[in-house]
CSV table of C-alpha atoms and ligand atoms in Angstrom, one decimal:
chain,number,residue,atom,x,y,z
I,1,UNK,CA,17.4,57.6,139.0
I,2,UNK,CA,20.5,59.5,141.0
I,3,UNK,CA,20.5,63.3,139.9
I,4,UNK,CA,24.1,64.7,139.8
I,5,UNK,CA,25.8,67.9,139.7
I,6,UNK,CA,29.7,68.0,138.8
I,7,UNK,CA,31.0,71.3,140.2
I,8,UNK,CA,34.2,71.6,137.4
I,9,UNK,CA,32.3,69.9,135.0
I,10,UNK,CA,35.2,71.3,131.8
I,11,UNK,CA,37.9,70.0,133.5
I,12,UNK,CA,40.1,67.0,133.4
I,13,UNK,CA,37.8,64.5,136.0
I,14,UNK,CA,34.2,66.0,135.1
I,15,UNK,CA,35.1,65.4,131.6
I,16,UNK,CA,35.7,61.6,132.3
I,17,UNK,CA,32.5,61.4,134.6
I,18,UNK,CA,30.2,63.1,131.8
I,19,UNK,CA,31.7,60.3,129.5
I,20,UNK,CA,30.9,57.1,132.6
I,21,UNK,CA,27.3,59.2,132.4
I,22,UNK,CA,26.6,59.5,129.2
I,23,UNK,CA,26.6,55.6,128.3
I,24,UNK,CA,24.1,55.1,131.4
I,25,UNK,CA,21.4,57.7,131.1
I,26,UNK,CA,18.9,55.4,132.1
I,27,UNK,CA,20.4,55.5,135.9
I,28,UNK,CA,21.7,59.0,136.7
I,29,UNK,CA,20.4,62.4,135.2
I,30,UNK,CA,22.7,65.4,135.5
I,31,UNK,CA,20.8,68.2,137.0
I,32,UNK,CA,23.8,70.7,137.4
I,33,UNK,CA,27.3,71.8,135.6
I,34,UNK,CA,29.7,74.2,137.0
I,35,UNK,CA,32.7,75.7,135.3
I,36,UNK,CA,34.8,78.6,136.2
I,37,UNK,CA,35.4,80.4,132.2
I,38,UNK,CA,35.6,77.4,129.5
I,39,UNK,CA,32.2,78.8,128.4
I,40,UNK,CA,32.0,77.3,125.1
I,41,UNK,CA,33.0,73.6,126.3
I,42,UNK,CA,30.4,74.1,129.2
I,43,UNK,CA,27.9,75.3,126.7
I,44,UNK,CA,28.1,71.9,124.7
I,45,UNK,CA,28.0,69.8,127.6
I,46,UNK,CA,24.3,72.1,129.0
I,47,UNK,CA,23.2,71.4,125.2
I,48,UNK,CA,24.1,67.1,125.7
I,49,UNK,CA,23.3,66.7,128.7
I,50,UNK,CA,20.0,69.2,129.7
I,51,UNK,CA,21.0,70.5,133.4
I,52,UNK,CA,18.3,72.6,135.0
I,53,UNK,CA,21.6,74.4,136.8
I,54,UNK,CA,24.8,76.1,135.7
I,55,UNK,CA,26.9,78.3,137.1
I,56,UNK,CA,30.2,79.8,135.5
I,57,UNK,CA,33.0,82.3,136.9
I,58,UNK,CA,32.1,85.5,135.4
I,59,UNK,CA,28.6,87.1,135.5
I,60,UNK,CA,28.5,88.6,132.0
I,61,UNK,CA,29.2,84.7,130.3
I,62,UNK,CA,26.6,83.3,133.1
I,63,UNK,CA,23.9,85.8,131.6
I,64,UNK,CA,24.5,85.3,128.0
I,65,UNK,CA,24.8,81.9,128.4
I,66,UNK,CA,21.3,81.8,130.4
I,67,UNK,CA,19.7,83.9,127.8
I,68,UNK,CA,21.3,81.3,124.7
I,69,UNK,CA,20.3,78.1,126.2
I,70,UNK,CA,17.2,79.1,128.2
I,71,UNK,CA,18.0,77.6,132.1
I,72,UNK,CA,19.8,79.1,135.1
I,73,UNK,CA,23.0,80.2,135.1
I,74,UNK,CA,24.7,81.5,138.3
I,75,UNK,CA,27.7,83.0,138.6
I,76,UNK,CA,30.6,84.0,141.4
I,77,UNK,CA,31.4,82.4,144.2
I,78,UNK,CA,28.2,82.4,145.6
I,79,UNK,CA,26.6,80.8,142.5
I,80,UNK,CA,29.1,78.3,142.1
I,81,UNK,CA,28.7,77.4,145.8
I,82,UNK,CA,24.5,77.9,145.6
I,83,UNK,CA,24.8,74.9,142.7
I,84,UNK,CA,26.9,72.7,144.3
I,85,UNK,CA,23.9,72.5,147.2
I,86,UNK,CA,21.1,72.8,144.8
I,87,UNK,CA,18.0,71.1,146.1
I,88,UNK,CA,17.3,68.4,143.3
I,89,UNK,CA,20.8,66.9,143.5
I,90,UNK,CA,21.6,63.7,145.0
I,91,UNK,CA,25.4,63.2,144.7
I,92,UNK,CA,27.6,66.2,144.1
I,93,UNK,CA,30.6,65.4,141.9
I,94,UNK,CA,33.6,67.8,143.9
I,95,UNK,CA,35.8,68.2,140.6
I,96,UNK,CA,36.9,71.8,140.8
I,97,UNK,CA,41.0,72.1,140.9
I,98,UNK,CA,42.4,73.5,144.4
I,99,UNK,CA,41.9,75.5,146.8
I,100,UNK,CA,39.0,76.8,145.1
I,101,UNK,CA,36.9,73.7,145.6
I,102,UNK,CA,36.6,74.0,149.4
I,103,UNK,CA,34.0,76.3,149.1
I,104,UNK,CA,31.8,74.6,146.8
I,105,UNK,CA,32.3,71.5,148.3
I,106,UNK,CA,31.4,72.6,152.0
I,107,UNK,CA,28.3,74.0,150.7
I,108,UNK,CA,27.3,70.4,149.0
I,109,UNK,CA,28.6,69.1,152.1
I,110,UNK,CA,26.3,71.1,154.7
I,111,UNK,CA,23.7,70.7,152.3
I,112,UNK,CA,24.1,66.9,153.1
I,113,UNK,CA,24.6,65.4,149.4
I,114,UNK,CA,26.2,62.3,148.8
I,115,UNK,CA,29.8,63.7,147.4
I,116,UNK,CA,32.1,62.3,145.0
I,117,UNK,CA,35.5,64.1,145.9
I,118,UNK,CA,37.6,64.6,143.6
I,119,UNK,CA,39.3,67.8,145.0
I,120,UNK,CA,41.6,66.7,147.4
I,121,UNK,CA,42.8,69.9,148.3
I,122,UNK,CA,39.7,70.6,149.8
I,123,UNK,CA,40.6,68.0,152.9
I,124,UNK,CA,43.8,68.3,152.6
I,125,UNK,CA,43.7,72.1,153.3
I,126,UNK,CA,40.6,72.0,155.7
I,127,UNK,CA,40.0,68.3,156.2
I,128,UNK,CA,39.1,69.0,160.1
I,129,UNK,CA,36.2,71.0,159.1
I,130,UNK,CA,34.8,69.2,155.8
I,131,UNK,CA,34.9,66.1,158.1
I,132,UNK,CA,33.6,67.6,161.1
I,133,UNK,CA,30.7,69.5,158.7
I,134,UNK,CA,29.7,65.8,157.1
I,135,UNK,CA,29.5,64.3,160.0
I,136,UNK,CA,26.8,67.2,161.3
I,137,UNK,CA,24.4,67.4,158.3
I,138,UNK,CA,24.8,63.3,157.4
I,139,UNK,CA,26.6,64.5,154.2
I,140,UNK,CA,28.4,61.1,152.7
I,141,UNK,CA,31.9,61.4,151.2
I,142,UNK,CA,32.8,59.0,148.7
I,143,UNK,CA,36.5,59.3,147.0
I,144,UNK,CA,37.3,60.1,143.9
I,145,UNK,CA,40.9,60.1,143.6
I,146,UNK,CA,42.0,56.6,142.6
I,147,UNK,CA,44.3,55.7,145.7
I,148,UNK,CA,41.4,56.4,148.3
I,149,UNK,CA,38.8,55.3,145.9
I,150,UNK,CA,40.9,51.8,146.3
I,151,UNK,CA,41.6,52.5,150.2
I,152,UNK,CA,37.8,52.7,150.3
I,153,UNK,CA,37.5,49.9,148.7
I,154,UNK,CA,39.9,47.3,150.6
I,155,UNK,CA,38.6,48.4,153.7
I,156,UNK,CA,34.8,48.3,153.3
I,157,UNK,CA,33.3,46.1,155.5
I,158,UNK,CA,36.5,45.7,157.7
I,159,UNK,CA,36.8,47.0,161.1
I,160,UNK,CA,39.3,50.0,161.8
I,161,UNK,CA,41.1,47.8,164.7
I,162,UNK,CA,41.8,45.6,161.8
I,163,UNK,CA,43.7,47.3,159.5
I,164,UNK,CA,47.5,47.9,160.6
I,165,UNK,CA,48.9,50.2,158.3
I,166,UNK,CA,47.2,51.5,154.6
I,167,UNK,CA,50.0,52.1,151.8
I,168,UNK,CA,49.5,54.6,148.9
I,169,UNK,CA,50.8,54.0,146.1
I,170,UNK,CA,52.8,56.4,143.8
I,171,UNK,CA,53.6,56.1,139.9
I,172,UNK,CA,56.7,58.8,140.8
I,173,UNK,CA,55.8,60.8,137.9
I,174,UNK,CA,58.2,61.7,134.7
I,175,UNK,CA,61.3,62.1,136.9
I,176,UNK,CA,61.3,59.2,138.6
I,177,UNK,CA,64.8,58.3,139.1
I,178,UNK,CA,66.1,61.3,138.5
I,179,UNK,CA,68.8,63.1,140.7
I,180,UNK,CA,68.4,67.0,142.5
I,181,UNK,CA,70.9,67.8,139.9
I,182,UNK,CA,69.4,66.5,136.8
I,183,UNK,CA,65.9,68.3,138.0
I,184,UNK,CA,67.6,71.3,138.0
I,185,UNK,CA,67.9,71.0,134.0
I,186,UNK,CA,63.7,69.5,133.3
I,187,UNK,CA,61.7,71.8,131.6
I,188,UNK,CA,57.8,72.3,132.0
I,189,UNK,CA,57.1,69.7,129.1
I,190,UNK,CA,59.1,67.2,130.3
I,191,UNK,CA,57.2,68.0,133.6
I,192,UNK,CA,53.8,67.6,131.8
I,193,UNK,CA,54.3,64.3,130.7
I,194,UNK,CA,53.6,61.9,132.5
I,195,UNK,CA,54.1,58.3,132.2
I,196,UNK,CA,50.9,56.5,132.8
I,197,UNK,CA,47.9,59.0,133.6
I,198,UNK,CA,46.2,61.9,131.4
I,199,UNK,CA,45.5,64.4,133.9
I,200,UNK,CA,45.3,68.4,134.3
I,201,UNK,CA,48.3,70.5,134.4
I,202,UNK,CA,48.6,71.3,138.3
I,203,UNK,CA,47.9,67.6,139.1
I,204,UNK,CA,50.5,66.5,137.0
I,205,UNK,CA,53.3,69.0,138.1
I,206,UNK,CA,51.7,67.5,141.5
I,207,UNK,CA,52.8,64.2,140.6
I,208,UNK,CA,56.2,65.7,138.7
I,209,UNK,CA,57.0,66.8,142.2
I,210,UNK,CA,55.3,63.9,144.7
I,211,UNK,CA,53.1,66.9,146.0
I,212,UNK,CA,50.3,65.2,144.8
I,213,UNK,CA,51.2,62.2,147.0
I,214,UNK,CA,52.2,64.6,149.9
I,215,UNK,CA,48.6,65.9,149.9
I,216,UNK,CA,46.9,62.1,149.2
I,217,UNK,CA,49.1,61.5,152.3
I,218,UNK,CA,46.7,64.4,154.2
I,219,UNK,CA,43.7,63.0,152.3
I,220,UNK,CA,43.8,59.9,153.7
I,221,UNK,CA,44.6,60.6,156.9
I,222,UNK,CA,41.1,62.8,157.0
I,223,UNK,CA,38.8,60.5,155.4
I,224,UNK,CA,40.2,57.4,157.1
I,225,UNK,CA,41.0,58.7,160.2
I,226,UNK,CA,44.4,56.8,160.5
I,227,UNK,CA,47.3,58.7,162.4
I,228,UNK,CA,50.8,59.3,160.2
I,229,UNK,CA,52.6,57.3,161.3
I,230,UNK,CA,49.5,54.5,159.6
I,231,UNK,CA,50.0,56.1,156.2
I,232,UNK,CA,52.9,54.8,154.2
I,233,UNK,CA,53.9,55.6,150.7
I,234,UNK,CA,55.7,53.5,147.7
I,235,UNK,CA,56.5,53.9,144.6
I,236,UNK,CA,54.7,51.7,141.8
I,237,UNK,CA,55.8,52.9,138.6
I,238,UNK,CA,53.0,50.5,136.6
I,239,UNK,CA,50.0,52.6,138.3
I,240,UNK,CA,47.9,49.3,138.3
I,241,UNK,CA,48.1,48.8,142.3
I,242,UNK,CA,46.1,52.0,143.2
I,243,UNK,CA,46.5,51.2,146.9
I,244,UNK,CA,46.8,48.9,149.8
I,245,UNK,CA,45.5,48.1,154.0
I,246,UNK,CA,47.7,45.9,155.8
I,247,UNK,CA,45.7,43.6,158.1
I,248,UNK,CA,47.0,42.8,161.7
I,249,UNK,CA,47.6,39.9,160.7
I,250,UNK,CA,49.7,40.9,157.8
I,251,UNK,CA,47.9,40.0,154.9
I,252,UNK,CA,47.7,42.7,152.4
I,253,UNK,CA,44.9,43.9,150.5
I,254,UNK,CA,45.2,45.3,147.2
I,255,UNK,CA,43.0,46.9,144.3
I,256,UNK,CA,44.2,46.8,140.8
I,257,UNK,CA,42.8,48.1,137.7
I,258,UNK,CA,44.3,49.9,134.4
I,259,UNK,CA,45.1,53.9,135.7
I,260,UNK,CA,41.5,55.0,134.1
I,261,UNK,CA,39.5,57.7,136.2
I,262,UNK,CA,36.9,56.7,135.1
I,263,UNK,CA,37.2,53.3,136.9
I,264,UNK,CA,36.8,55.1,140.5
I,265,UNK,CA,34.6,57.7,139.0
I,266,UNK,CA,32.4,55.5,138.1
I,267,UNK,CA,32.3,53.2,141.3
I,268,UNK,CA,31.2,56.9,143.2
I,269,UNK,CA,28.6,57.3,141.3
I,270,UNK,CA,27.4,53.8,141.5
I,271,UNK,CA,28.7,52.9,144.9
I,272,UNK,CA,27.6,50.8,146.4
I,273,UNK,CA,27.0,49.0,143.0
I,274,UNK,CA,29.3,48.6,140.5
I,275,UNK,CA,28.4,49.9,136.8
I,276,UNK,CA,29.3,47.6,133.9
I,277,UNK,CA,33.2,48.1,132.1
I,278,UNK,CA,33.3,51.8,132.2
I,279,UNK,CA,37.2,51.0,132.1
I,280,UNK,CA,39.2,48.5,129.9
I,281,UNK,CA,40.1,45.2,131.0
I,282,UNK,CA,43.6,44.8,132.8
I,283,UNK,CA,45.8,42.5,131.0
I,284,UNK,CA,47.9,41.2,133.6
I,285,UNK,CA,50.4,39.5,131.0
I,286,UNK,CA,50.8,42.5,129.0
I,287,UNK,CA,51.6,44.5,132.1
I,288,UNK,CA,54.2,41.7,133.0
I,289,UNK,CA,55.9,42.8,136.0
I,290,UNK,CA,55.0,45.3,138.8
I,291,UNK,CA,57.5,46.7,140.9
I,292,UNK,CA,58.0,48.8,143.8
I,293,UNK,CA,60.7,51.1,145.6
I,294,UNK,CA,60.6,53.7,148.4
I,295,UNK,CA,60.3,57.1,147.1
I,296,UNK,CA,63.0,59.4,146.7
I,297,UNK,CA,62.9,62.2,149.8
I,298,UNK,CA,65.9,63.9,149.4
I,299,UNK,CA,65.3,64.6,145.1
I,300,UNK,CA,61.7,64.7,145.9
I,301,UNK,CA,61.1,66.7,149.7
I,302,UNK,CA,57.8,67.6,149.2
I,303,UNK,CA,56.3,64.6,150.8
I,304,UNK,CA,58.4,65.4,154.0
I,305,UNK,CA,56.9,68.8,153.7
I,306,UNK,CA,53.7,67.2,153.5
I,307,UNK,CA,54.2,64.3,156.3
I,308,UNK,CA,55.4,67.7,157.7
I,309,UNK,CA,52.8,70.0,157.9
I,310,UNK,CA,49.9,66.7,158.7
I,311,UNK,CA,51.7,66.2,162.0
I,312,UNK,CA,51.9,69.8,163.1
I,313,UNK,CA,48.0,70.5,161.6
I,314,UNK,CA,46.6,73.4,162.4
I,315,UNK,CA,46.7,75.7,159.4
I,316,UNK,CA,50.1,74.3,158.1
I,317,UNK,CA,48.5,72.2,155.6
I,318,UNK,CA,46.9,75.0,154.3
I,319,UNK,CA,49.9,76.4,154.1
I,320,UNK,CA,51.3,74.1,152.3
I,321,UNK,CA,48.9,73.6,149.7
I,322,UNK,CA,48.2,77.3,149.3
I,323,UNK,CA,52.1,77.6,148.7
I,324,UNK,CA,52.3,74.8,146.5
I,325,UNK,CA,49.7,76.5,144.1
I,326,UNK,CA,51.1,79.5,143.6
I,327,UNK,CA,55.0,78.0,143.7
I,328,UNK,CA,53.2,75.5,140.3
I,329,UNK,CA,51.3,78.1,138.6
I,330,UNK,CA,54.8,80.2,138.9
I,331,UNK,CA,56.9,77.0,137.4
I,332,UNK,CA,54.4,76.6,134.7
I,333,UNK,CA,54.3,80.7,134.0
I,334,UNK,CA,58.4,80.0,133.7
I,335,UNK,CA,59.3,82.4,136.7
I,336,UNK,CA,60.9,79.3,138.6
I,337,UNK,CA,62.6,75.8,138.1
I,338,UNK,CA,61.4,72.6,139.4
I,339,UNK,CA,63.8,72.7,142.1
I,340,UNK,CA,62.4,76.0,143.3
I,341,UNK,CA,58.8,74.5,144.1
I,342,UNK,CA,59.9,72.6,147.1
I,343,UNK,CA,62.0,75.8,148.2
I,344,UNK,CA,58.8,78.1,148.0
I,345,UNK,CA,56.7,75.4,150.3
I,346,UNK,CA,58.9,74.5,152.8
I,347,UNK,CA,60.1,78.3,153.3
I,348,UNK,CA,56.3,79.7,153.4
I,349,UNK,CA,55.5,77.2,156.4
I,350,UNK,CA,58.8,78.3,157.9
I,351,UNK,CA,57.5,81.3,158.0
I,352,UNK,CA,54.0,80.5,159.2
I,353,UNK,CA,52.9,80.4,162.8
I,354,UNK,CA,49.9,77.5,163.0
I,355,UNK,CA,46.6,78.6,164.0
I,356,UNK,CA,43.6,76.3,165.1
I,357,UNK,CA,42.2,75.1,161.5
I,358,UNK,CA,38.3,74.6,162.7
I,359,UNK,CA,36.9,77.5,161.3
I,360,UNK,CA,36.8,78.2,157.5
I,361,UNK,CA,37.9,81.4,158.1
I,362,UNK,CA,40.9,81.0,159.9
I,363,UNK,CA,41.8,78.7,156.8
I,364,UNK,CA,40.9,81.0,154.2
I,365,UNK,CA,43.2,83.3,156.1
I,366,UNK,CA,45.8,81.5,156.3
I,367,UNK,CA,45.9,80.4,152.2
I,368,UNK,CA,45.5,83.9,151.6
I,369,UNK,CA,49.1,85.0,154.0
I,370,UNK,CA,50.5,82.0,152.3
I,371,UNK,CA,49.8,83.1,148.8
I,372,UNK,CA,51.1,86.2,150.0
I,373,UNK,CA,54.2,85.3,151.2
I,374,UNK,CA,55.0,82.9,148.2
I,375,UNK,CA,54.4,85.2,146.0
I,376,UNK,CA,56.6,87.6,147.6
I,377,UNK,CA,59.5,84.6,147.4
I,378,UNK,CA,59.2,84.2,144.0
I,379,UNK,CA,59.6,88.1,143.0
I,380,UNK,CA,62.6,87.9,145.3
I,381,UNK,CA,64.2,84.6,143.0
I,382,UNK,CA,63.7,86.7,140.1
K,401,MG,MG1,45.5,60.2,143.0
């Protein structure tokens, strides 16, 4: 029996993994939840699924909520951070959105739990040190976000000497195809629907913009260990190849499934196993075609940014991500257009002079002068 705790259990991913769970409570037993302040959806899941852990945002709905259902409930930082290394947990589900899942997830990490990573700001923003930190207490990182989780998967059992080049694949998003002009004129439903996945908002803005692929870019770089100039990108806009490794000898290596979280999620939690469908079958003659084209830079510049700030490292990807968050949350609050997101990023690291990135709090610093100065942009667009 594994015992799990999903730190952002409400959200998008830990929703998906509670549902892979649920039809195989004979083989894991959830022993912890986490959410920051959807109480009430948090308060069904404690009823369904028994944890002996929770820990919420705010310390008023962590006390009530303790007194209502009878267990633990922490609450803060530092209670979202002491579940996510609770003792009686094997594998740590990392499904918190942003920067605020480095935290949590260094403390499972230290604590040396098996983690299923679905927060891939964590690496991308301070990748040296979760890394570096894993390595140290024997922590094991397994990936949760579908490209890595089929990076992982091509390349188990294969030799790093052997593998020439690893290529992540990209859907493009909504826009795909669209000119800098034409993106001047998308609105924030347009950007929030996208074509093949059912995600959370910031992810899919992420994808709206190829930030998400910008920081998958960083991802993989940390938990592979392959330079930049290793890590290519292409667009796919079937999301059924989820990624590839070259070979030195130039065979490629591909895994497909239908885009489903659940399919990686499920393959974490099992790994090295494999659980039994927790995703459809993939109809390869329905599909019909697959096809692929280089992604569009000059509409799209936030993978530069992000190829960018993974070569100068450092704090810079911090930077990035840290302006990226606020420059989304403002295009979603309607204080900025789409074409505005890539100006806020690539002016914040303009701006920033790159520190060494090996201790958290040089990183947490350097999110927070990011913030700082992005917000400061954005009051100056308006
Ligand atoms: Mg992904």
């Amino acid at each position: 029996m594994k015992h799990v705790t999903i730190l952002g259990s409400t959200g998008s991913i830990g929703r998906s993994a509670l549902e892979v769970l649920s039809r195989c409570r004979d083989r894991f037993k959830i022993v912890g939840l986490t959410a920051k302040n959807n109480i009430e959806l948090l308060e069904k899941q404690i009823r369904a699924f028994n944890p002996e852990i929770a820990a919420v945002a705010d310390e008023a709905a962590a006390s009530e909520l303790s007194k209502k259902l009878g267990i633990r409930v922490l609450s803060g930082d530092s209670g979202i951070a002491e579940a996510a290394s609770y003792d009686k947990a094997d594998f740590v589900l990392s499904a918190i959105i942003g920067f605020a899942g480095l935290l949590p997830t260094l403390s499972a990490v230290r604590a040396g739990k098996t983690i299923g990573l679905a927060n891939k700001e964590s690496l991308a923003a301070a990748g040296e040190i979760v890394m570096r930190d894993a390595v140290k207490s024997g922590a094991k990182i397994i990936p949760v976000d579908s490209e890595h989780s089929a990076i992982f998967q091509c390349i188990e059992g294969r030799s790093r000497e052997s593998v020439k080049r690893i290529v992540i694949t990209a859907s493009g998003g909504p826009f795909l195809g669209k000119s800098r002009s034409e993106l001047n004129k998308v609105t924030i439903k347009d950007a929030l629907k996208h074509p093949n996945w059912d995600m959370g908002k910031k992810i899919t803005i992420d994808s709206a913009t190829l930030m998400n692929k910008g920081l998958e870019v960083i991802e993989a770089h940390r938990l592979f260990g392959f330079s930049p100039d290793m890590i290519d990108v292409l667009i796919h806009p079937q999301s059924i190849i989820h990624s590839m490794i070259e070979l030195k000898d130039r065979s490629c290596i591909a895994q497909l499934s239908v885009p489903d979280m659940k399919g990686p999620i499920a393959y974490a939690l099992s790994y090295p196993e494999r659980l039994d469908d927790p995703m459809p079958f993939l109809d390869l003659s329905a599909v019909g075609k697959l096809t692929f084209q280089k992604p569009d830079t000059e509409g799209f510049p936030c993978l530069l940014y992000a190829y960018e700030a993974m070569k100068e490292g450092g704090t810079m990807p911090a930077v990035l991500n840290a302006a990226n968050e606020v420059a989304v949350n403002a295009f979603l609050q309607s204080e900025i257009g789409f074409n505005e997101i890539p100006v806020v990023i690539n002016n914040t690291m303009q701006l920033h002079d790159r520190k060494s990135a090996l201790e958290v709090d040089a990183v947490v610093e350097a999110d927070r002068w990011a913030r700082e100065k992005a917000k400061a942009m954005i009051a100056k667009l308006n």
